[in-house]
Coordinates of C-alpha atoms and ligand atoms in Angstrom, one line a residue:
Chain A
M1 CA -44.0 -45.1 -51.5
S2 CA -45.7 -48.4 -51.5
G3 CA -44.6 -51.1 -49.0
Q4 CA -45.1 -53.9 -51.6
K5 CA -41.8 -55.5 -52.4
D6 CA -42.1 -56.4 -56.1
E7 CA -43.3 -52.9 -56.9
A8 CA -40.6 -51.2 -54.9
A9 CA -37.7 -53.0 -56.6
E10 CA -38.8 -51.5 -59.9
G11 CA -38.6 -47.8 -59.1
P12 CA -36.8 -45.5 -56.7
R13 CA -37.8 -45.9 -53.1
F14 CA -38.0 -43.4 -50.4
V15 CA -35.8 -44.1 -47.3
D16 CA -38.5 -43.2 -44.9
P17 CA -41.7 -42.1 -46.6
E18 CA -43.4 -41.2 -43.3
L19 CA -41.2 -38.1 -43.0
V20 CA -42.4 -36.5 -46.3
A21 CA -45.6 -35.6 -48.0
L22 CA -46.4 -34.3 -51.5
Q23 CA -48.1 -30.9 -51.6
G24 CA -48.9 -29.2 -54.8
G25 CA -46.6 -31.7 -56.6
R26 CA -43.7 -30.8 -54.4
L27 CA -42.0 -32.8 -51.7
Q28 CA -42.4 -31.4 -48.2
L29 CA -41.2 -32.4 -44.8
K30 CA -44.2 -33.7 -42.7
G31 CA -44.0 -33.1 -39.0
G32 CA -46.7 -33.0 -36.3
C33 CA -48.6 -30.3 -34.5
C34 CA -50.3 -31.2 -31.2
K35 CA -54.0 -30.3 -31.4
S36 CA -54.1 -29.5 -27.7
C37 CA -51.0 -27.5 -27.0
G38 CA -49.6 -26.7 -30.5
A39 CA -46.2 -28.3 -29.8
L40 CA -44.4 -29.2 -33.0
S41 CA -42.7 -32.5 -33.6
F42 CA -40.5 -34.0 -36.3
P43 CA -40.7 -36.8 -37.1
K44 CA -44.5 -36.5 -36.4
G45 CA -45.0 -37.8 -32.9
Q46 CA -47.6 -40.4 -31.9
V47 CA -47.9 -38.7 -28.6
C48 CA -47.2 -35.1 -27.6
T49 CA -44.0 -34.8 -25.4
Q50 CA -45.5 -31.6 -23.8
C51 CA -49.0 -32.6 -22.9
L52 CA -49.3 -36.4 -23.7
S53 CA -52.2 -35.8 -26.1
L54 CA -52.7 -38.4 -28.7
E55 CA -54.2 -36.0 -31.2
I56 CA -51.5 -34.8 -33.5
D57 CA -52.2 -33.1 -36.8
D58 CA -49.9 -33.3 -39.8
K59 CA -47.9 -30.2 -40.1
I60 CA -45.9 -29.3 -43.3
L61 CA -42.6 -27.7 -42.3
S62 CA -40.9 -24.9 -44.1
G63 CA -38.7 -25.9 -46.9
E64 CA -35.9 -23.6 -46.1
G65 CA -33.4 -23.2 -43.3
E66 CA -30.0 -22.4 -42.0
L67 CA -27.2 -25.0 -42.0
Y68 CA -26.1 -25.5 -38.3
S69 CA -23.3 -27.9 -39.2
Y70 CA -22.4 -30.6 -41.7
S71 CA -19.8 -33.3 -42.5
R72 CA -18.7 -35.2 -45.7
V73 CA -18.9 -38.8 -44.8
H74 CA -16.3 -41.1 -46.5
M75 CA -16.8 -44.3 -44.6
A76 CA -20.4 -45.6 -44.1
P77 CA -22.3 -48.8 -43.9
K78 CA -23.1 -50.5 -47.2
G79 CA -25.9 -49.0 -49.2
W80 CA -25.0 -45.3 -49.1
D81 CA -23.4 -43.5 -52.0
V82 CA -20.1 -42.5 -50.4
P83 CA -18.9 -39.9 -50.0
Y84 CA -22.1 -38.1 -49.0
T85 CA -22.7 -35.0 -46.9
V86 CA -25.0 -34.8 -44.0
G87 CA -26.0 -31.9 -41.9
Y88 CA -28.4 -30.3 -39.4
V89 CA -30.7 -27.7 -40.8
D90 CA -32.4 -25.3 -38.5
L91 CA -35.9 -24.4 -39.7
A92 CA -37.5 -21.0 -38.7
E93 CA -40.2 -22.8 -36.7
G94 CA -37.6 -24.0 -34.3
I95 CA -37.1 -27.6 -35.6
R96 CA -33.7 -29.0 -36.4
I97 CA -33.7 -31.5 -39.3
F98 CA -31.0 -34.1 -39.9
A99 CA -30.6 -34.4 -43.6
H100 CA -28.5 -35.4 -46.6
I101 CA -27.0 -32.3 -48.1
D102 CA -26.6 -31.9 -51.8
E103 CA -23.4 -30.1 -52.7
S104 CA -23.6 -30.7 -56.5
A105 CA -24.6 -27.1 -57.3
S106 CA -22.1 -25.5 -54.8
P107 CA -20.4 -26.5 -51.5
V108 CA -22.3 -25.6 -48.4
Q109 CA -21.2 -23.4 -45.5
I110 CA -22.1 -23.3 -41.8
G111 CA -24.7 -20.6 -41.4
G112 CA -25.7 -20.6 -45.1
R113 CA -29.3 -20.8 -46.4
V114 CA -30.3 -24.2 -47.7
W115 CA -33.5 -25.3 -49.5
L116 CA -35.4 -28.6 -49.4
G117 CA -35.3 -30.9 -52.4
E118 CA -35.1 -34.6 -53.0
G119 CA -32.6 -36.9 -54.6
R120 CA -30.7 -40.2 -54.7
V121 CA -28.8 -41.2 -51.6
G122 CA -28.0 -44.8 -52.0
T123 CA -28.9 -48.3 -53.2
A124 CA -31.1 -50.9 -51.4
P125 CA -29.9 -54.5 -51.1
D126 CA -32.3 -55.5 -53.8
G127 CA -30.8 -53.0 -56.2
A128 CA -33.5 -50.3 -56.0
I129 CA -32.4 -46.7 -55.9
L130 CA -32.9 -45.1 -52.5
K131 CA -34.1 -41.5 -52.5
S132 CA -34.6 -39.1 -49.7
Y133 CA -35.4 -35.5 -48.9
L134 CA -32.2 -33.4 -48.8
F135 CA -31.2 -29.8 -48.6
A136 CA -29.1 -27.8 -51.1
T137 CA -27.8 -24.3 -51.7
V138 CA -30.4 -24.1 -54.5
A139 CA -34.0 -25.3 -54.5
G140 CA -34.9 -28.5 -56.2
G141 CA -32.1 -31.0 -55.5
R142 CA -30.6 -33.7 -57.6
T143 CA -32.5 -36.5 -59.2
Chain B
M1 CA -24.5 -44.1 4.9
S2 CA -21.2 -45.8 4.3
T3 CA -18.4 -44.4 2.3
V4 CA -17.6 -46.5 -0.8
H5 CA -14.2 -47.9 -1.4
V6 CA -12.4 -49.8 -4.2
L7 CA -11.0 -53.0 -2.9
G8 CA -9.6 -54.4 -6.1
T9 CA -9.2 -53.8 -9.9
G10 CA -8.7 -55.9 -12.9
A11 CA -8.3 -55.2 -16.6
I12 CA -7.1 -57.2 -19.6
P13 CA -5.1 -55.8 -22.5
F14 CA -7.5 -54.2 -24.9
R15 CA -7.0 -56.0 -28.2
K16 CA -8.9 -57.9 -30.9
Y17 CA -9.9 -61.4 -29.6
P18 CA -12.1 -62.8 -32.3
E19 CA -11.4 -66.4 -31.1
K20 CA -12.6 -65.8 -27.6
T21 CA -16.1 -65.7 -26.2
L22 CA -17.4 -62.7 -24.3
A23 CA -17.1 -64.7 -21.0
E24 CA -13.5 -65.6 -21.9
I25 CA -12.7 -61.9 -22.4
G26 CA -14.5 -61.0 -19.2
W27 CA -13.5 -63.4 -16.5
P28 CA -9.7 -62.7 -16.3
A29 CA -10.5 -59.1 -15.5
L30 CA -12.9 -60.1 -12.7
R31 CA -10.5 -62.7 -11.4
E32 CA -7.7 -60.1 -11.1
A33 CA -10.0 -57.8 -9.3
M34 CA -11.0 -60.5 -6.8
L35 CA -7.4 -61.5 -6.2
E36 CA -6.4 -57.9 -5.6
A37 CA -9.2 -57.4 -3.2
G38 CA -8.7 -60.8 -1.5
V39 CA -12.4 -61.7 -1.8
R40 CA -13.9 -65.0 -2.7
A41 CA -17.1 -65.7 -4.7
D42 CA -19.3 -66.0 -1.6
D43 CA -18.1 -62.6 -0.2
I44 CA -19.8 -60.9 -3.2
N45 CA -23.3 -59.7 -2.4
A46 CA -24.2 -58.5 -5.9
V47 CA -22.8 -58.2 -9.5
Y48 CA -23.4 -55.4 -11.9
C49 CA -22.3 -56.0 -15.5
G50 CA -22.1 -53.4 -18.2
T51 CA -22.2 -54.3 -21.8
A52 CA -23.8 -52.6 -24.8
L53 CA -23.6 -55.3 -27.4
G54 CA -22.7 -58.4 -25.4
G55 CA -26.2 -59.9 -25.4
M56 CA -28.4 -61.5 -22.7
L57 CA -27.0 -62.4 -19.3
A58 CA -23.5 -61.3 -20.0
G59 CA -22.8 -60.9 -16.2
Q60 CA -23.9 -64.5 -15.5
R61 CA -21.8 -65.8 -18.3
V62 CA -18.7 -64.0 -16.9
A63 CA -19.4 -64.7 -13.2
K64 CA -20.1 -68.4 -13.5
A65 CA -16.6 -69.0 -14.9
L66 CA -15.3 -68.0 -11.4
G67 CA -18.0 -69.8 -9.5
I68 CA -19.9 -66.6 -8.7
S69 CA -23.6 -67.2 -8.7
G70 CA -26.8 -67.1 -6.5
M71 CA -26.6 -63.4 -5.7
A72 CA -28.3 -60.6 -7.7
I73 CA -26.5 -60.3 -11.0
V74 CA -27.8 -57.4 -13.0
N75 CA -26.9 -56.5 -16.5
V76 CA -26.8 -52.8 -17.5
E77 CA -27.0 -51.5 -21.0
N78 CA -26.4 -47.7 -21.5
A79 CA -24.3 -47.6 -24.7
C80 CA -20.8 -46.2 -24.0
S81 CA -21.8 -45.6 -20.4
S82 CA -22.8 -49.2 -19.8
S83 CA -20.2 -50.2 -17.3
S84 CA -19.9 -46.7 -15.7
S85 CA -23.7 -46.9 -15.2
A86 CA -23.1 -50.4 -13.7
L87 CA -20.5 -48.9 -11.3
A88 CA -23.1 -46.2 -10.4
Q89 CA -25.6 -48.9 -9.5
A90 CA -23.0 -50.8 -7.5
W91 CA -22.0 -47.6 -5.7
M92 CA -25.6 -46.9 -4.7
A93 CA -26.0 -50.5 -3.4
V94 CA -23.0 -50.0 -1.1
K95 CA -23.7 -46.4 -0.2
S96 CA -27.2 -47.3 0.9
G97 CA -26.0 -50.1 3.1
A98 CA -27.9 -52.8 1.0
C99 CA -24.6 -54.5 0.1
D100 CA -21.1 -54.7 1.6
I101 CA -19.2 -56.1 -1.4
V102 CA -20.2 -55.7 -5.0
A103 CA -18.5 -56.7 -8.2
V104 CA -18.6 -54.5 -11.3
I105 CA -17.8 -55.8 -14.7
G106 CA -17.4 -54.0 -18.1
V107 CA -17.0 -56.3 -21.0
E108 CA -17.4 -56.1 -24.8
K109 CA -16.6 -58.1 -27.9
L110 CA -16.8 -55.8 -31.0
T111 CA -14.9 -58.2 -33.2
K112 CA -18.0 -60.2 -33.6
F113 CA -19.4 -57.6 -35.9
G114 CA -16.4 -57.7 -38.3
G115 CA -14.9 -54.3 -39.1
G116 CA -16.2 -50.8 -39.9
T117 CA -18.6 -48.6 -38.0
L118 CA -20.7 -50.2 -35.4
P119 CA -24.3 -51.1 -35.9
L120 CA -26.6 -48.4 -34.6
E121 CA -30.3 -48.8 -33.7
R122 CA -32.3 -49.0 -36.8
E123 CA -35.4 -47.6 -35.1
D124 CA -33.7 -44.2 -35.0
W125 CA -34.8 -42.0 -37.8
E126 CA -31.4 -40.2 -38.1
V127 CA -29.6 -43.6 -38.4
N128 CA -32.1 -44.5 -41.2
Q129 CA -31.1 -41.2 -42.9
G130 CA -27.4 -42.1 -42.9
M131 CA -26.2 -40.9 -39.5
V132 CA -23.0 -42.6 -38.3
M133 CA -21.2 -41.9 -35.1
P134 CA -18.1 -40.3 -36.8
A135 CA -20.5 -37.9 -38.6
L136 CA -22.2 -36.9 -35.4
Y137 CA -18.9 -36.0 -33.7
A138 CA -17.6 -34.5 -37.0
M139 CA -20.5 -32.1 -37.1
R140 CA -19.6 -31.1 -33.5
A141 CA -16.1 -30.5 -34.7
K142 CA -17.1 -28.5 -37.7
R143 CA -19.3 -26.2 -35.6
Y144 CA -16.7 -25.8 -32.9
M145 CA -14.1 -24.9 -35.6
H146 CA -16.6 -22.4 -37.0
E147 CA -17.3 -20.8 -33.7
F148 CA -13.9 -20.8 -32.1
G149 CA -11.5 -20.8 -35.0
L150 CA -10.0 -24.2 -34.3
T151 CA -8.0 -25.5 -37.2
E152 CA -7.7 -29.1 -38.5
A153 CA -4.0 -29.2 -37.5
Q154 CA -4.8 -28.1 -34.0
L155 CA -7.5 -30.7 -33.7
A156 CA -5.1 -33.4 -34.9
Q157 CA -2.8 -32.6 -32.0
V158 CA -5.3 -34.3 -29.7
S159 CA -4.6 -37.6 -31.4
V160 CA -0.8 -37.1 -31.2
K161 CA -1.1 -36.5 -27.4
A162 CA -3.4 -39.5 -27.0
H163 CA -1.0 -41.9 -28.7
D164 CA 2.0 -40.4 -26.9
H165 CA 0.3 -41.6 -23.7
G166 CA -1.0 -44.9 -25.1
A167 CA 2.5 -45.9 -26.2
L168 CA 3.3 -46.1 -22.5
N169 CA 0.4 -48.2 -21.6
P170 CA 0.9 -52.0 -22.1
N171 CA -2.9 -52.5 -21.9
A172 CA -3.6 -50.0 -24.7
Q173 CA -4.9 -51.4 -28.1
I174 CA -2.6 -49.0 -30.0
Q175 CA 0.8 -48.6 -28.5
K176 CA 2.2 -46.5 -31.3
R177 CA 3.1 -42.8 -31.4
V178 CA 1.8 -40.9 -34.4
T179 CA 3.1 -37.6 -35.9
L180 CA 0.8 -34.7 -36.8
E181 CA 1.6 -35.4 -40.5
E182 CA 0.5 -39.0 -40.1
V183 CA -2.7 -38.1 -38.4
M184 CA -3.6 -35.5 -41.1
A185 CA -2.6 -37.7 -44.1
S186 CA -4.4 -40.9 -43.0
R187 CA -7.7 -42.1 -44.6
M188 CA -10.7 -39.7 -44.4
V189 CA -13.6 -41.0 -42.3
A190 CA -15.9 -38.0 -41.9
E191 CA -14.5 -34.6 -42.4
P192 CA -12.6 -33.2 -40.6
F193 CA -11.7 -36.7 -39.1
T194 CA -9.2 -39.0 -40.6
L195 CA -8.8 -42.5 -39.1
W196 CA -6.4 -41.3 -36.4
H197 CA -9.1 -38.9 -35.1
C198 CA -11.4 -41.9 -34.3
C199 CA -11.1 -44.5 -31.6
P200 CA -10.4 -48.0 -32.8
T201 CA -12.9 -50.9 -32.4
G202 CA -11.8 -53.9 -30.4
D203 CA -12.5 -56.1 -27.4
G204 CA -11.8 -55.6 -23.7
A205 CA -12.9 -56.1 -20.2
A206 CA -12.3 -54.5 -16.8
A207 CA -13.7 -55.1 -13.3
L208 CA -13.7 -53.7 -9.9
I209 CA -14.6 -55.0 -6.4
I210 CA -16.1 -52.2 -4.4
G211 CA -17.2 -52.3 -0.8
S212 CA -18.3 -50.4 2.3
E213 CA -16.0 -48.9 5.0
K214 CA -16.6 -52.1 7.0
A215 CA -15.5 -54.3 4.1
A216 CA -12.5 -52.1 3.4
R217 CA -11.4 -52.6 7.1
K218 CA -12.1 -56.3 7.0
F219 CA -10.0 -56.9 3.9
G220 CA -7.4 -54.3 4.6
K221 CA -8.0 -52.6 1.2
G222 CA -9.8 -49.6 -0.2
R223 CA -7.5 -46.6 0.1
V224 CA -9.3 -45.1 -2.9
R225 CA -12.8 -43.9 -2.2
I226 CA -15.5 -43.2 -4.8
A227 CA -16.6 -39.7 -3.6
A228 CA -19.1 -39.1 -6.3
S229 CA -21.1 -41.2 -8.7
E230 CA -23.4 -39.6 -11.2
V231 CA -25.5 -40.7 -14.2
T232 CA -27.3 -38.3 -16.5
S233 CA -29.3 -38.7 -19.7
G234 CA -29.4 -36.1 -22.4
K235 CA -32.4 -33.7 -22.5
Y236 CA -34.6 -34.5 -25.5
T237 CA -35.4 -31.8 -28.0
N238 CA -36.4 -31.8 -31.6
G239 CA -35.3 -28.1 -31.7
Y240 CA -32.0 -26.3 -31.6
R241 CA -29.1 -27.4 -29.4
D242 CA -25.6 -26.1 -28.8
M243 CA -23.4 -29.0 -30.2
T244 CA -20.2 -27.4 -29.0
F245 CA -21.1 -27.6 -25.3
P246 CA -22.4 -31.0 -24.2
E247 CA -25.1 -30.1 -21.8
L248 CA -25.5 -33.5 -20.1
T249 CA -21.7 -33.6 -19.2
V250 CA -21.9 -30.1 -18.0
R251 CA -24.8 -30.9 -15.7
G252 CA -23.2 -34.2 -14.6
A253 CA -19.9 -32.5 -13.9
H254 CA -21.6 -29.8 -11.7
E255 CA -23.5 -32.5 -9.7
A256 CA -20.4 -34.7 -9.3
Y257 CA -18.2 -31.9 -8.1
E258 CA -20.9 -30.9 -5.6
M259 CA -21.3 -34.4 -4.4
A260 CA -17.6 -34.8 -4.0
G261 CA -17.1 -31.4 -2.5
I262 CA -14.5 -30.4 -5.0
G263 CA -14.0 -28.0 -7.9
A264 CA -12.4 -28.4 -11.3
S265 CA -9.1 -27.1 -10.0
D266 CA -8.9 -30.1 -7.6
I267 CA -8.7 -32.6 -10.3
D268 CA -5.2 -34.2 -10.6
V269 CA -5.9 -36.7 -13.3
A270 CA -8.9 -37.5 -15.6
E271 CA -10.0 -40.2 -18.0
I272 CA -12.6 -38.6 -20.3
H273 CA -14.6 -39.8 -23.2
D274 CA -12.4 -39.0 -26.2
A275 CA -14.2 -41.2 -28.8
F276 CA -13.1 -38.6 -31.4
T277 CA -10.5 -35.9 -31.1
I278 CA -13.0 -33.0 -30.8
A279 CA -14.6 -34.7 -27.8
E280 CA -11.5 -34.3 -25.6
L281 CA -11.4 -30.6 -26.3
M282 CA -15.1 -30.1 -25.7
Y283 CA -14.9 -32.0 -22.4
Y284 CA -12.0 -29.9 -21.2
E285 CA -14.5 -27.0 -21.3
A286 CA -17.5 -29.0 -20.0
F287 CA -15.5 -30.1 -16.9
G288 CA -14.3 -26.5 -16.3
L289 CA -10.6 -27.4 -16.9
C290 CA -10.6 -24.2 -19.0
E291 CA -13.0 -21.5 -20.2
R292 CA -15.2 -21.9 -23.3
G293 CA -13.1 -21.8 -26.5
G294 CA -9.9 -22.2 -24.5
A295 CA -9.5 -26.0 -24.9
Y296 CA -6.8 -25.9 -27.6
D297 CA -4.7 -23.4 -25.6
L298 CA -5.0 -25.8 -22.7
L299 CA -3.8 -28.7 -24.8
A300 CA -1.0 -26.8 -26.4
S301 CA 0.2 -25.6 -23.0
G302 CA 1.0 -29.2 -22.1
A303 CA -1.3 -29.0 -19.0
T304 CA -3.2 -32.1 -20.1
S305 CA -0.2 -34.1 -21.1
L306 CA 1.7 -36.4 -18.7
G307 CA 3.9 -34.2 -16.6
G308 CA 1.3 -31.3 -16.9
R309 CA -1.0 -29.8 -14.3
V310 CA -3.9 -32.0 -15.0
P311 CA -3.1 -35.0 -17.3
V312 CA -6.1 -36.1 -19.3
N313 CA -6.3 -39.7 -20.5
P314 CA -2.9 -40.8 -19.3
S315 CA -3.9 -44.4 -20.4
G316 CA -4.2 -43.2 -24.0
G317 CA -7.9 -42.7 -23.7
L318 CA -10.5 -44.2 -26.1
L319 CA -8.3 -43.0 -29.1
S320 CA -5.3 -45.2 -28.0
R321 CA -6.3 -47.6 -25.3
G322 CA -9.4 -48.5 -27.3
H323 CA -13.1 -48.3 -26.9
P324 CA -15.0 -51.6 -26.6
V325 CA -18.1 -49.7 -25.9
G326 CA -19.5 -51.3 -22.7
A327 CA -16.1 -51.9 -21.1
T328 CA -14.9 -48.3 -21.3
G329 CA -16.4 -46.9 -18.0
A330 CA -15.0 -49.8 -16.0
V331 CA -11.5 -49.6 -17.5
Q332 CA -11.4 -45.8 -16.9
A333 CA -12.2 -46.5 -13.2
V334 CA -9.5 -49.2 -13.0
E335 CA -7.0 -46.7 -14.5
I336 CA -7.8 -43.9 -12.1
V337 CA -7.7 -46.1 -9.1
R338 CA -4.3 -47.4 -10.1
Q339 CA -3.2 -43.8 -10.7
L340 CA -4.2 -42.7 -7.2
E341 CA -2.5 -45.8 -5.8
G342 CA 0.7 -45.0 -7.6
R343 CA 0.9 -48.2 -9.6
A344 CA 0.1 -47.0 -13.1
G345 CA 3.6 -47.8 -14.3
K346 CA 5.2 -45.8 -17.2
H347 CA 2.2 -43.4 -17.5
Q348 CA 1.9 -42.7 -13.8
V349 CA 0.7 -39.2 -12.8
E350 CA 2.9 -38.4 -9.9
G351 CA 1.2 -37.5 -6.7
A352 CA -2.4 -37.7 -8.0
K353 CA -4.9 -37.6 -5.2
V354 CA -8.2 -36.7 -6.9
G355 CA -9.2 -38.4 -10.2
L356 CA -12.2 -38.3 -12.5
T357 CA -13.8 -40.7 -15.0
H358 CA -16.3 -39.8 -17.7
A359 CA -18.0 -42.1 -20.2
T360 CA -20.8 -40.7 -22.3
G361 CA -22.4 -41.7 -25.6
G362 CA -25.2 -43.2 -27.5
G363 CA -26.1 -41.6 -30.8
I364 CA -29.9 -41.1 -30.6
A365 CA -31.9 -38.5 -32.4
G366 CA -32.9 -35.5 -30.3
F367 CA -30.2 -36.0 -27.7
D368 CA -26.8 -34.5 -27.3
H369 CA -26.0 -38.0 -26.1
G370 CA -28.2 -40.8 -24.6
A371 CA -26.2 -41.3 -21.4
C372 CA -23.3 -39.9 -19.4
S373 CA -21.7 -41.2 -16.2
I374 CA -19.2 -39.4 -14.1
H375 CA -17.2 -40.6 -11.1
V376 CA -14.8 -38.8 -8.7
F377 CA -12.2 -40.9 -6.9
T378 CA -10.1 -39.6 -3.9
L379 CA -7.3 -41.0 -1.8
Ligands
ZN401 ZN1 -49.4 -31.2 -26.7

């Protein structure tokens, strides 16, 4: 998750490391919770949209949700491993997450339960493997 | 406050013009609108130019080719609603009495990006995670199919209708009928969309000269009036949202109907934002042309085809006429004005007196859409 170029080219790189955190050795989604009013945000806001407070704590979001909708994408800009599936996952705390969906274990269905994992989603221009958080019908995800 | 009238319209055939500059794409449309209106450069009090990806000072670049300069020239970027938002600004300028005659331009050159899906804003976290516009609409389609039992073959019929209409429009980018089988067998883009479910990318321009009641009298033009002009933005949320019912269009439609003093049943012809097949069906419902879940039945009844009760997208819509992003709102307005004036040619809707335009879009995380602009035109 380092921003240094030479280091990054060597190993897999996270698409947007700010969106995730490691907790107990497991990848989690990292949102924000307003210290003043408790409003949740994802991605973690720099300012609260409810009360304009600048004090936002990290908030680890639940790693399980319901698939609201999805699509298998066959044509996409360079860099993504096509075809890939994306979807919107509704978390119990009221947040909707856009995510890659891993269908390698089994195909997903609208309304089905999905669990957070991580895995490969594409290749960077310098050849580094791009990874991201994703959701799947089983916990863990692909590597 | 003055009523607002359309004095002249112009549009070029929507095509791919890789060899032309943005100004060369734009000025012929504006010239045609000026000639129709009978106005000269120094009659124009202000220019509003809509372009999403045309770069700085697009309006000045187009206008100067026709000797139009010195007045306020304002460039408006609002994604797919850019030139409809420009029209809304122009409408307000005339309505308020600040201006008598205003030029509106919509112009876009997408061929400068090569082919494929358009570049989206890299600051957007969903785009960074692999969001593309077809996927956004495809998720709407999947959810709609899940909730209302719409099938892929039913969805594909939207494309067949669009191209039936576009085949009659010499300004359309695609003037070719397609069969249901062709739609369903073409290359997959984002499930359930094949290529024929998606609007093509290309270049285009359209323009209008609008003016006050006084200007309409002076130039002997302006039978068509703009009875409502509406711009909305989506409501931001990072929570749940009903993707089968576009709330900003629903809101905008209510406001536009109220402003024009009409209801959905008064609409004779509409140009709505069918960027992908599902959009046309969802917007039937958002505009109240049918009840929730009733869009396919309305399509299948023939009501929204030429010859039907309320033809939708007689020009072929975005799917067939094309969708050079920032030019779309203006060309929809040109189409509806010409429909009401009875000079739409082979795709004329007979006897149309009330028409509607609707351009919405902008994929941005947390919004149904970034922007939406709706206009109601009356004879
Ligand atoms: Zn707050």
